[in-house]
Coordinates of C-alpha atoms in Angstrom, one line a residue:
M1 CA 106.3 92.4 79.9
S2 CA 102.9 94.0 79.4
T3 CA 102.6 97.6 80.3
T4 CA 99.4 98.5 78.3
P5 CA 96.4 99.1 80.6
S6 CA 93.4 96.8 79.9
T7 CA 90.1 96.2 81.5
P8 CA 88.7 92.7 81.9
A9 CA 85.4 92.0 80.3
P10 CA 82.4 92.4 82.7
R11 CA 81.1 89.2 84.4
T12 CA 77.6 88.1 83.7
T13 CA 77.3 85.2 86.2
A14 CA 75.5 86.1 89.5
G15 CA 78.0 86.4 92.3
G16 CA 80.9 86.2 89.9
P17 CA 83.0 83.2 89.0
H18 CA 84.7 82.9 92.5
A19 CA 81.8 82.4 94.8
A20 CA 83.5 79.5 96.5
S21 CA 84.6 79.6 100.2
A22 CA 87.5 81.7 101.3
G23 CA 91.0 80.3 101.3
P24 CA 92.7 78.5 104.2
D25 CA 93.9 81.7 105.9
S26 CA 90.3 82.7 106.7
A27 CA 90.0 81.7 110.3
T28 CA 86.2 81.5 110.8
R29 CA 83.0 81.3 108.9
T30 CA 80.0 83.3 109.9
G31 CA 76.8 82.6 108.1
N32 CA 77.4 82.6 104.3
H33 CA 80.6 84.7 104.4
A34 CA 84.0 84.5 105.8
S35 CA 85.7 86.6 108.4
T36 CA 89.3 86.7 109.6
S37 CA 89.9 87.2 113.3
V38 CA 93.0 89.1 114.3
K39 CA 93.6 89.4 118.1
G40 CA 89.9 89.4 118.8
R41 CA 88.9 91.8 116.0
D42 CA 86.9 90.6 113.1
V43 CA 87.6 91.9 109.6
R44 CA 84.3 90.9 108.0
P45 CA 83.2 91.5 104.3
P46 CA 79.8 93.1 103.9
R47 CA 76.7 90.9 104.2
A48 CA 75.9 88.6 101.3
G49 CA 72.7 88.7 99.5
R50 CA 72.7 92.4 98.4
S51 CA 74.8 94.6 96.1
N52 CA 78.1 95.4 97.6
G53 CA 79.1 97.6 94.7
Q54 CA 81.7 95.2 93.2
W55 CA 81.9 96.4 89.7
L56 CA 82.5 93.0 88.1
V57 CA 79.7 91.4 90.2
D58 CA 77.1 94.1 90.8
G59 CA 77.7 96.6 88.1
R60 CA 78.7 100.2 88.5
E61 CA 75.7 101.9 89.8
P62 CA 76.9 104.1 92.7
L63 CA 75.6 103.1 96.1
N64 CA 76.6 106.2 98.2
D65 CA 77.4 109.8 97.7
N66 CA 81.1 109.3 97.4
E67 CA 80.8 106.9 94.6
A68 CA 78.3 109.1 92.8
I69 CA 80.6 112.1 93.1
K70 CA 83.5 110.1 91.6
Q71 CA 81.4 109.1 88.7
Q72 CA 80.1 112.6 87.9
G73 CA 83.5 113.5 86.5
D74 CA 87.1 112.5 86.7
P75 CA 88.3 113.8 90.1
L76 CA 91.7 114.6 88.6
G77 CA 89.9 117.3 86.6
A78 CA 89.7 119.4 89.8
R79 CA 93.2 120.6 89.1
Q80 CA 92.3 122.8 86.2
R81 CA 89.4 124.3 88.2
I82 CA 91.8 125.1 91.0
I83 CA 94.1 126.9 88.6
D84 CA 91.6 128.7 86.5
T85 CA 88.7 129.5 88.9
Y86 CA 89.1 128.8 92.6
S87 CA 92.5 130.4 92.9
E88 CA 91.1 133.5 91.2
Q89 CA 87.7 133.7 92.9
G90 CA 88.8 132.6 96.3
F91 CA 87.8 130.0 98.9
D92 CA 84.1 130.8 98.9
S93 CA 83.8 129.9 95.3
I94 CA 84.7 126.2 95.8
P95 CA 81.7 123.8 95.8
D96 CA 81.6 121.1 98.5
D97 CA 81.9 118.2 96.0
D98 CA 85.3 119.5 95.0
L99 CA 86.4 120.9 98.4
H100 CA 85.7 117.8 100.5
N101 CA 86.1 115.2 97.8
R102 CA 87.9 115.8 94.5
F103 CA 90.6 118.0 96.0
R104 CA 92.0 114.9 97.6
W105 CA 93.1 113.6 94.3
W106 CA 95.6 116.5 94.3
A107 CA 96.4 115.9 98.0
L108 CA 94.6 119.0 99.2
Y109 CA 92.7 118.8 102.5
T110 CA 91.1 121.6 104.4
Q111 CA 92.8 121.8 107.7
R112 CA 91.0 122.0 111.1
K113 CA 89.7 125.3 112.2
Q114 CA 91.7 126.5 115.2
G115 CA 90.2 126.4 118.6
I116 CA 87.7 123.6 118.1
D117 CA 87.7 121.2 121.1
G118 CA 88.4 117.6 120.4
G119 CA 85.1 116.6 122.0
K120 CA 83.3 118.2 119.1
T121 CA 85.2 116.4 116.4
S122 CA 82.4 113.8 115.8
Q123 CA 79.6 116.3 116.3
L124 CA 80.5 118.8 113.5
T125 CA 80.3 118.5 109.8
P126 CA 83.4 118.7 107.6
S127 CA 82.4 122.3 106.7
E128 CA 82.1 123.3 110.4
L129 CA 85.4 121.7 111.2
S130 CA 87.3 123.2 108.2
D131 CA 89.3 126.3 108.1
H132 CA 90.0 128.3 104.9
Y133 CA 93.5 126.9 104.8
F134 CA 94.8 123.6 103.3
M135 CA 97.2 120.8 104.0
Q136 CA 99.2 120.0 100.9
R137 CA 100.9 116.6 100.7
I138 CA 103.9 116.0 98.4
R139 CA 104.5 112.4 97.4
M140 CA 108.0 111.0 97.5
D141 CA 107.7 107.4 96.1
G142 CA 111.2 106.6 97.4
T143 CA 112.9 109.2 95.3
S144 CA 115.7 111.3 96.7
L145 CA 115.5 115.1 97.1
S146 CA 118.1 117.1 95.3
V147 CA 119.5 120.4 96.6
E148 CA 117.4 122.3 94.1
Q149 CA 114.2 120.4 95.2
M150 CA 115.0 121.0 98.9
R151 CA 115.3 124.7 98.2
V152 CA 112.0 124.8 96.3
I153 CA 110.3 123.1 99.2
G154 CA 111.9 125.2 101.9
T155 CA 111.3 128.5 100.2
S156 CA 107.7 127.4 99.4
S157 CA 107.1 126.5 103.0
N158 CA 108.3 129.9 104.2
E159 CA 106.3 131.8 101.6
F160 CA 103.0 129.9 101.5
A161 CA 102.8 127.7 104.6
R162 CA 104.0 129.7 107.5
G163 CA 107.2 127.7 107.6
T164 CA 105.5 124.4 108.3
L165 CA 106.9 121.1 107.0
D166 CA 106.4 117.6 108.3
I167 CA 107.6 114.1 107.3
T168 CA 104.8 111.6 107.3
D169 CA 105.2 107.9 108.2
R170 CA 104.7 107.1 104.5
Q171 CA 107.8 109.1 103.6
N172 CA 105.8 112.0 102.1
L173 CA 106.0 115.7 103.0
Q174 CA 103.2 117.9 104.3
L175 CA 102.6 121.7 104.3
H176 CA 100.0 123.5 106.2
W177 CA 98.3 127.0 106.2
L178 CA 98.2 126.9 102.4
E179 CA 95.7 129.4 100.8
I180 CA 93.9 128.4 97.6
E181 CA 95.2 131.5 95.9
N182 CA 98.8 130.2 96.2
V183 CA 98.1 126.6 95.1
P184 CA 98.8 127.1 91.4
E185 CA 102.2 128.8 92.1
L186 CA 103.2 126.1 94.5
W187 CA 102.3 123.4 91.9
R188 CA 104.3 125.3 89.3
R189 CA 107.3 125.3 91.4
L190 CA 107.0 121.6 92.3
D191 CA 106.5 120.7 88.7
S192 CA 109.5 122.6 87.6
V193 CA 111.8 120.4 89.8
G194 CA 110.0 117.1 89.1
L195 CA 107.8 116.9 92.3
T196 CA 104.1 116.1 92.3
T197 CA 101.1 116.0 94.6
I198 CA 99.0 113.9 92.3
E199 CA 97.0 111.1 94.0
A200 CA 98.9 111.5 97.2
C201 CA 95.4 111.3 98.8
G202 CA 92.0 110.1 97.5
D203 CA 90.7 106.7 96.3
T204 CA 93.9 106.2 94.3
P205 CA 97.3 104.5 94.3
R206 CA 98.8 106.4 97.2
G207 CA 102.5 107.2 97.5
F208 CA 104.7 104.2 97.4
L209 CA 106.9 103.2 100.3
V210 CA 110.4 102.4 99.0
S211 CA 113.4 101.3 101.1
P212 CA 115.2 104.5 102.0
V213 CA 118.5 102.7 101.4
A214 CA 117.5 101.3 98.0
G215 CA 120.5 101.2 95.7
I216 CA 123.0 102.1 98.4
D217 CA 122.7 99.3 101.0
P218 CA 125.7 97.0 100.6
N219 CA 123.7 94.1 102.0
E220 CA 120.7 94.8 99.7
I221 CA 119.0 91.7 98.1
I222 CA 117.6 93.6 95.2
D223 CA 117.3 97.3 94.3
P224 CA 113.6 98.1 93.8
S225 CA 114.2 101.8 92.7
D226 CA 113.6 101.2 89.0
A227 CA 110.5 99.1 89.6
A228 CA 108.9 101.8 91.8
R229 CA 109.9 104.6 89.3
H230 CA 108.4 102.7 86.4
L231 CA 105.0 102.3 88.2
H232 CA 105.2 106.0 89.2
D233 CA 105.9 107.2 85.7
T234 CA 103.5 104.8 84.0
Y235 CA 100.4 104.8 86.1
L236 CA 100.0 107.9 88.1
G237 CA 97.0 109.9 86.8
N238 CA 95.8 106.9 84.7
P239 CA 92.0 107.3 84.6
E240 CA 91.6 103.5 84.7
I241 CA 92.7 103.5 88.3
S242 CA 91.8 107.0 89.5
N243 CA 88.5 105.6 90.9
L244 CA 89.2 102.8 93.4
P245 CA 86.9 101.8 96.2
R246 CA 89.4 103.4 98.7
K247 CA 93.1 104.1 99.0
F248 CA 95.6 101.6 97.8
K249 CA 99.1 101.5 99.4
T250 CA 102.2 99.9 97.8
A251 CA 105.6 99.1 99.3
F252 CA 109.0 97.9 98.0
T253 CA 112.1 96.8 99.8
G254 CA 115.2 94.9 99.1
S255 CA 116.8 95.6 102.4
P256 CA 117.4 92.7 104.9
S257 CA 116.0 95.0 107.6
L258 CA 112.5 94.9 106.0
D259 CA 112.1 98.6 106.4
V260 CA 108.8 99.4 104.7
L261 CA 106.1 97.9 106.8
H262 CA 105.3 95.3 104.3
E263 CA 102.7 93.5 106.5
I264 CA 100.4 96.6 106.4
N265 CA 100.3 97.6 102.8
D266 CA 97.8 96.6 100.1
V267 CA 100.6 95.2 98.0
S268 CA 104.1 94.7 99.0
F269 CA 107.2 93.5 97.1
V270 CA 109.8 92.1 99.6
G271 CA 113.2 91.2 98.3
V272 CA 114.1 87.5 98.5
R273 CA 116.5 85.1 96.7
H274 CA 114.9 82.3 94.7
P275 CA 117.0 79.1 94.6
E276 CA 116.6 78.9 90.8
L277 CA 115.4 82.2 89.6
G278 CA 117.7 84.5 91.6
A279 CA 116.8 87.8 93.3
G280 CA 113.2 89.0 93.1
Y281 CA 110.2 89.6 95.4
D282 CA 107.9 87.8 97.8
L283 CA 104.4 89.0 97.3
W284 CA 102.2 90.3 100.2
I285 CA 98.6 91.4 99.8
A286 CA 95.9 93.4 101.7
G287 CA 97.5 94.7 104.9
A288 CA 95.9 97.7 106.5
L289 CA 95.2 99.1 109.9
S290 CA 92.7 101.9 110.8
T291 CA 89.9 100.7 113.1
A292 CA 89.9 97.1 111.9
P293 CA 93.6 96.1 111.7
F294 CA 94.6 93.3 109.4
L295 CA 98.0 92.0 108.6
G296 CA 98.8 91.3 105.0
R297 CA 98.8 87.8 103.6
R298 CA 101.7 86.1 101.8
L299 CA 100.5 84.6 98.5
G300 CA 103.5 82.3 98.4
A301 CA 104.3 83.7 95.0
F302 CA 107.7 84.7 93.7
V303 CA 107.8 87.9 91.4
T304 CA 110.7 88.3 89.1
P305 CA 111.8 91.9 88.4
D306 CA 110.2 91.8 84.9
Q307 CA 106.9 90.6 86.4
V308 CA 106.5 93.5 88.9
N309 CA 104.7 95.8 86.5
D310 CA 102.2 93.0 85.5
V311 CA 101.6 91.9 89.1
W312 CA 101.0 95.4 90.5
W313 CA 98.7 96.3 87.6
G314 CA 96.8 93.0 88.2
V315 CA 96.4 93.5 91.9
I316 CA 95.2 97.1 91.7
R317 CA 92.6 96.1 89.1
I318 CA 91.4 93.3 91.3
F319 CA 90.8 95.9 93.9
R320 CA 89.0 98.2 91.4
D321 CA 86.8 95.5 90.0
Y322 CA 86.1 93.4 93.0
G323 CA 86.6 95.8 96.0
Y324 CA 83.4 96.6 98.0
R325 CA 82.1 100.1 97.3
R326 CA 78.7 100.1 99.2
L327 CA 80.1 101.1 102.6
R328 CA 83.4 103.1 102.8
N329 CA 84.3 101.5 106.1
K330 CA 84.3 98.1 104.3
A331 CA 86.0 99.3 101.1
R332 CA 89.6 98.5 101.7
L333 CA 91.3 95.4 100.1
K334 CA 91.6 93.7 103.4
F335 CA 87.9 93.0 103.4
L336 CA 88.1 91.2 100.1
M337 CA 91.0 89.2 101.3
A338 CA 89.1 88.2 104.4
E339 CA 86.4 86.7 102.1
W340 CA 88.7 85.2 99.5
G341 CA 91.8 84.2 101.3
P342 CA 95.3 84.2 99.7
E343 CA 94.8 81.0 97.7
K344 CA 91.8 82.3 95.9
F345 CA 93.3 85.7 95.5
R346 CA 96.3 84.3 93.8
R347 CA 94.1 82.1 91.5
V348 CA 92.1 85.2 90.4
L349 CA 95.3 87.2 89.9
E350 CA 96.9 84.6 87.7
D351 CA 93.9 83.3 85.8
E352 CA 92.0 86.6 85.2
Y353 CA 94.6 89.3 85.3
L354 CA 98.1 87.9 84.4
G355 CA 97.3 85.0 82.1
Y356 CA 100.3 83.0 83.5
H357 CA 101.2 81.4 86.8
L358 CA 103.8 82.8 89.2
A359 CA 106.5 80.6 90.6
D360 CA 106.3 79.6 94.2
G361 CA 108.9 81.3 96.3
P362 CA 110.6 81.6 99.7
A363 CA 109.4 83.8 102.5
P364 CA 111.7 86.7 103.6
E365 CA 114.6 85.8 105.9
E366 CA 114.7 86.9 109.5
P367 CA 115.2 90.7 109.5
R368 CA 118.8 92.0 110.0
G369 CA 119.9 95.4 110.9
S370 CA 118.0 98.5 112.1
A371 CA 115.1 99.7 110.0
D372 CA 115.4 103.3 111.1
H373 CA 118.8 103.7 109.4
L374 CA 119.9 106.4 111.9
G375 CA 123.6 107.2 112.3
A376 CA 126.4 106.8 109.8
H377 CA 126.5 103.8 107.6
R378 CA 128.8 102.9 104.7
Q379 CA 127.1 102.7 101.3
A380 CA 127.8 100.1 98.6
D381 CA 129.9 102.7 96.8
G382 CA 132.2 103.4 99.8
L383 CA 130.5 106.8 100.7
F384 CA 128.2 107.1 103.7
W385 CA 124.7 107.9 104.5
V386 CA 123.9 109.7 107.8
G387 CA 120.4 109.2 109.2
A388 CA 118.9 111.7 111.6
K389 CA 115.7 112.2 113.6
P390 CA 113.6 115.3 113.3
P391 CA 111.6 115.5 116.5
V392 CA 108.4 113.5 115.8
G393 CA 108.8 114.1 112.1
R394 CA 108.6 117.9 112.3
L395 CA 110.8 120.0 110.0
S396 CA 110.4 123.6 108.9
G397 CA 111.1 125.6 105.8
D398 CA 114.3 127.0 107.3
T399 CA 115.4 123.5 108.3
M400 CA 115.0 122.2 104.8
L401 CA 116.9 125.2 103.4
G402 CA 119.6 124.5 106.0
L403 CA 119.7 120.9 105.0
A404 CA 120.1 121.9 101.3
N405 CA 123.1 124.1 102.2
L406 CA 124.7 121.4 104.3
A407 CA 124.3 118.8 101.6
E408 CA 125.8 121.1 99.0
R409 CA 128.7 121.9 101.3
L410 CA 129.5 118.2 101.8
G411 CA 129.2 117.5 98.0
S412 CA 126.0 115.6 98.4
N413 CA 122.9 116.0 96.2
R414 CA 120.6 113.4 97.8
V415 CA 118.4 113.3 100.8
R416 CA 115.7 110.7 101.6
T417 CA 112.8 110.4 103.9
T418 CA 111.9 107.2 105.7
P419 CA 108.6 105.5 107.0
L420 CA 109.8 106.3 110.6
Q421 CA 109.7 110.0 110.0
N422 CA 113.5 110.2 109.7
I423 CA 115.8 111.8 107.1
L424 CA 118.9 110.4 105.5
L425 CA 121.7 112.5 104.0
L426 CA 123.4 110.3 101.3
D427 CA 126.8 110.3 99.6
V428 CA 128.9 111.8 102.5
P429 CA 132.7 111.2 102.1
E430 CA 134.2 109.2 105.0
D431 CA 136.4 112.1 106.2
R432 CA 133.3 114.4 106.4
V433 CA 130.9 112.1 108.3
E434 CA 131.5 113.9 111.6
E435 CA 131.0 117.3 109.9
A436 CA 127.7 115.9 108.6
K437 CA 126.6 114.8 112.0
D438 CA 127.4 118.2 113.6
G439 CA 125.7 120.0 110.7
L440 CA 122.5 117.9 111.1
L441 CA 122.5 118.3 114.9
A442 CA 122.8 122.1 114.5
L443 CA 119.6 121.9 112.4
G444 CA 117.8 120.0 115.1
L445 CA 118.2 116.6 113.3
D446 CA 119.8 114.2 115.7
P447 CA 121.9 111.3 114.2
D448 CA 122.0 109.6 117.7
P449 CA 118.8 110.4 119.5
R450 CA 118.1 108.9 123.0
P451 CA 116.0 105.8 123.1
F452 CA 112.4 107.1 123.5
T453 CA 113.0 110.1 121.2
R454 CA 114.4 107.7 118.6
N455 CA 111.4 105.4 118.8
M456 CA 108.5 107.9 119.1
L457 CA 106.1 108.5 116.3
A458 CA 103.1 111.0 116.3
C459 CA 100.4 111.9 113.8
T460 CA 99.4 115.4 112.9
G461 CA 96.9 115.6 115.7
I462 CA 94.3 118.2 116.6
E463 CA 96.6 121.1 115.6
F464 CA 95.6 120.6 111.9
C465 CA 93.6 117.4 111.4
K466 CA 89.8 117.4 111.2
F467 CA 89.6 113.8 112.5
A468 CA 91.7 114.3 115.5
I469 CA 90.5 114.4 119.1
V470 CA 93.7 115.1 121.0
E471 CA 96.9 117.0 120.5
T472 CA 99.9 114.7 119.6
K473 CA 103.0 116.3 118.2
Q474 CA 104.2 118.5 121.1
L475 CA 102.9 116.0 123.6
A476 CA 104.9 113.2 122.0
A477 CA 108.1 115.3 121.9
D478 CA 107.7 116.2 125.6
V479 CA 106.9 112.7 126.7
A480 CA 109.9 111.2 124.8
A481 CA 112.3 113.8 126.3
E482 CA 111.0 113.2 129.8
L483 CA 111.1 109.4 129.5
D484 CA 114.7 109.6 128.2
S485 CA 115.6 111.5 131.3
R486 CA 113.6 109.5 133.9
L487 CA 114.7 106.1 132.6
E488 CA 118.3 106.9 132.0
D489 CA 119.3 105.0 135.1
T490 CA 117.7 101.7 134.0
D491 CA 119.2 98.7 132.2
L492 CA 116.8 99.1 129.2
D493 CA 118.8 97.4 126.5
R494 CA 116.0 96.9 123.9
P495 CA 114.1 99.7 122.0
I496 CA 110.5 100.3 123.0
T497 CA 108.4 102.0 120.3
V498 CA 105.7 104.5 121.3
H499 CA 103.2 105.7 118.8
I500 CA 100.7 108.4 119.6
N501 CA 97.6 108.9 117.4
G502 CA 95.1 111.7 117.7
C503 CA 92.1 109.5 116.7
P504 CA 91.1 105.9 116.2
N505 CA 92.3 105.8 112.5
S506 CA 95.8 104.7 113.4
C507 CA 97.7 106.9 110.9
V508 CA 100.9 106.2 113.0
R509 CA 100.2 102.5 113.3
I510 CA 99.2 102.2 117.0
P511 CA 98.5 98.4 116.8
T512 CA 102.0 97.7 115.6
A513 CA 103.8 99.6 118.4
D514 CA 105.1 98.3 121.7
I515 CA 103.0 101.0 123.2
G516 CA 100.2 102.3 121.0
L517 CA 98.1 105.2 122.1
K518 CA 94.7 106.0 120.6
G519 CA 93.4 109.5 121.2
Q520 CA 89.9 109.9 122.7
I521 CA 88.1 112.0 125.3
I522 CA 88.0 110.1 128.6
T523 CA 86.4 110.8 132.0
V524 CA 88.6 111.3 135.0
D525 CA 87.0 112.2 138.3
G526 CA 83.8 113.1 136.6
E527 CA 85.6 115.5 134.1
R528 CA 86.0 114.9 130.4
V529 CA 89.6 115.4 129.3
P530 CA 92.0 114.4 126.5
G531 CA 93.3 110.9 126.9
F532 CA 94.3 107.6 125.3
Q533 CA 93.2 104.0 124.9
V534 CA 96.2 101.8 125.5
H535 CA 97.4 99.1 123.1
L536 CA 100.4 97.1 124.1
G537 CA 102.7 94.4 122.5
G538 CA 102.4 95.1 118.8
G539 CA 105.2 95.0 116.3
L540 CA 106.1 94.3 112.7
A541 CA 109.0 92.2 111.6
K542 CA 112.3 93.6 112.6
E543 CA 115.6 92.4 114.1
G544 CA 114.7 90.5 117.2
H545 CA 111.0 90.5 116.5
T546 CA 110.5 88.2 113.5
E547 CA 106.8 87.8 113.5
A548 CA 104.3 90.7 113.0
E549 CA 101.7 90.9 115.8
L550 CA 99.0 93.3 116.6
G551 CA 99.0 94.8 120.1
R552 CA 96.5 93.8 122.7
T553 CA 93.9 96.3 124.0
V554 CA 94.1 96.5 127.7
R555 CA 90.5 96.4 128.9
K556 CA 89.3 99.6 130.4
L557 CA 92.9 101.0 130.5
K558 CA 92.7 104.7 129.5
V559 CA 95.2 107.3 130.4
P560 CA 94.8 111.1 130.6
A561 CA 97.3 113.0 128.4
T562 CA 98.6 114.7 131.4
G563 CA 99.5 111.3 133.0
L564 CA 101.0 109.7 129.9
T565 CA 104.7 110.0 130.9
D566 CA 103.9 108.5 134.4
Y567 CA 102.0 105.6 132.9
I568 CA 104.7 104.7 130.3
E569 CA 107.5 105.0 132.9
R570 CA 105.6 102.8 135.3
V571 CA 104.8 100.0 132.7
V572 CA 108.4 100.1 131.5
R573 CA 109.7 99.6 135.0
V574 CA 107.3 96.7 135.6
Y575 CA 108.6 95.2 132.3
L576 CA 112.2 95.4 133.4
A577 CA 111.3 93.8 136.8
E578 CA 109.3 91.0 135.3
R579 CA 110.9 90.1 132.0
T580 CA 112.7 86.9 131.4
P581 CA 116.2 86.9 129.8
E582 CA 116.1 88.1 126.2
E583 CA 112.3 88.8 126.4
S584 CA 111.2 91.9 124.4
F585 CA 108.7 94.3 125.7
A586 CA 106.1 93.1 123.1
Q587 CA 106.6 89.5 124.2
W588 CA 106.2 90.4 127.8
A589 CA 103.2 92.6 127.2
Q590 CA 101.4 89.8 125.3
R591 CA 101.7 87.4 128.2
A592 CA 101.6 89.8 131.3
D593 CA 98.4 90.0 133.4
E594 CA 96.4 93.1 133.3
K595 CA 97.5 94.2 136.8
S596 CA 101.1 94.5 135.5
L597 CA 99.9 96.5 132.5
A598 CA 97.6 98.9 134.4

């Protein structure tokens, strides 16, 4: 298996060697270039006939300011300037190119200045929106947190971040209110216990999603832990892939529950059993959401465990070499897939980057089991994991310290985060499971939350995010609690997911929720107020919902934040009245008329 980075020779033929039409999954052709339509949305590549900034087609001349900044010096070099200069001279010493660009390679973002109304988000510059404080993201990559690591994070949160700590929907951790003067000491502490912030943001290989029950699930098809760890140890910080067109997201699972959102990652390795080759991975490419959602495509290729490194390294270099760089809103891998299609993508991967052909393989089986992993479950070794829900992913420094103490008391040294903003306490002896549940509940982490609290996700929102238009976290917690109370008397026997996002960028996956809510300013009775565009009927593969589907946007349906609970209660009650036997909310919402959904 090759692990040595290499760069393909530059192409000299105009348009590159793969200028043929896109593969069979491209649904339509428009002019001279393909587009793929998803639920009425078109994911179109940039116009043909001009440079799109594809390195192996157009050369490396930067076509916008972001590309120029990345070529003016390795963005990873900002780390030493932070340590040596900015932390000593203070916030005002930081030039804009570092502050609003290169700092992202170390997962530092300026947070939103307090008190700025959401209606002004699109009117102000990043400098005008930015406070002198930072959000710091810590990447997890599917690893477990030890008691020692939890204590470092909890103590650092309390000392440097006003006690803030959130779990993201990519399993990472985020701190807020960080001052530049404290960044080197925070990094030193994280480094000392084997944690890192490198490339958790920026145009880089972002944090890997890895099944939270990797290596412990007794029904696991394959354990991807070593594969993910090898990529982490080999490629993070590699300058050959530290300048990608945009972010690049990776996911691994061997769980039958399909618990890592494989349809919406740039590259996903999904555990399957090949009839001749044994356990390995089905390969999915180019999923992404944001304002132009696109479900990933199966290549039909089977990846053996010893091919994972080669395949990942090939896919990310395809993105580096052929990804569009002219326009940042057309720079994700999904736009290249929309032009090429999966057949051509696989051909380029095998012929130009691997040098061998991958075996054809089976698709994943129908999902089994719950992907949120909440409650107590027996591990493969006979011990138990206990999964619990922090309200909308919100922890604190004290909560993390309490969790460390609880784990230590129970004889555990492993905690994991999940893509649903949950937390799992691993390796609990059977006779101490109830003690673990009680201890988690005392920390505000519920092992058995009520239905809407269990299935509610929320992004950071206007509290800290410069892109946000509306408040999300507290609203989501309040709405979930109220819905659990109001709908307690119903015969709701299927989970309904509600995702609340503070802007159109879909950080908490609004098109893939039963009820997805996109924050915006709306007009009600002539007054502009915080509200939401409604998306209904989305969902990724899960037990009882085998096919991924993007939610439908209900034309002109916008709900003020103050009326959100009333709206969701009303539409759920209509669903219960109109559904057919065994019909999920998503299935009903996709077929219902707009009057029922209003």
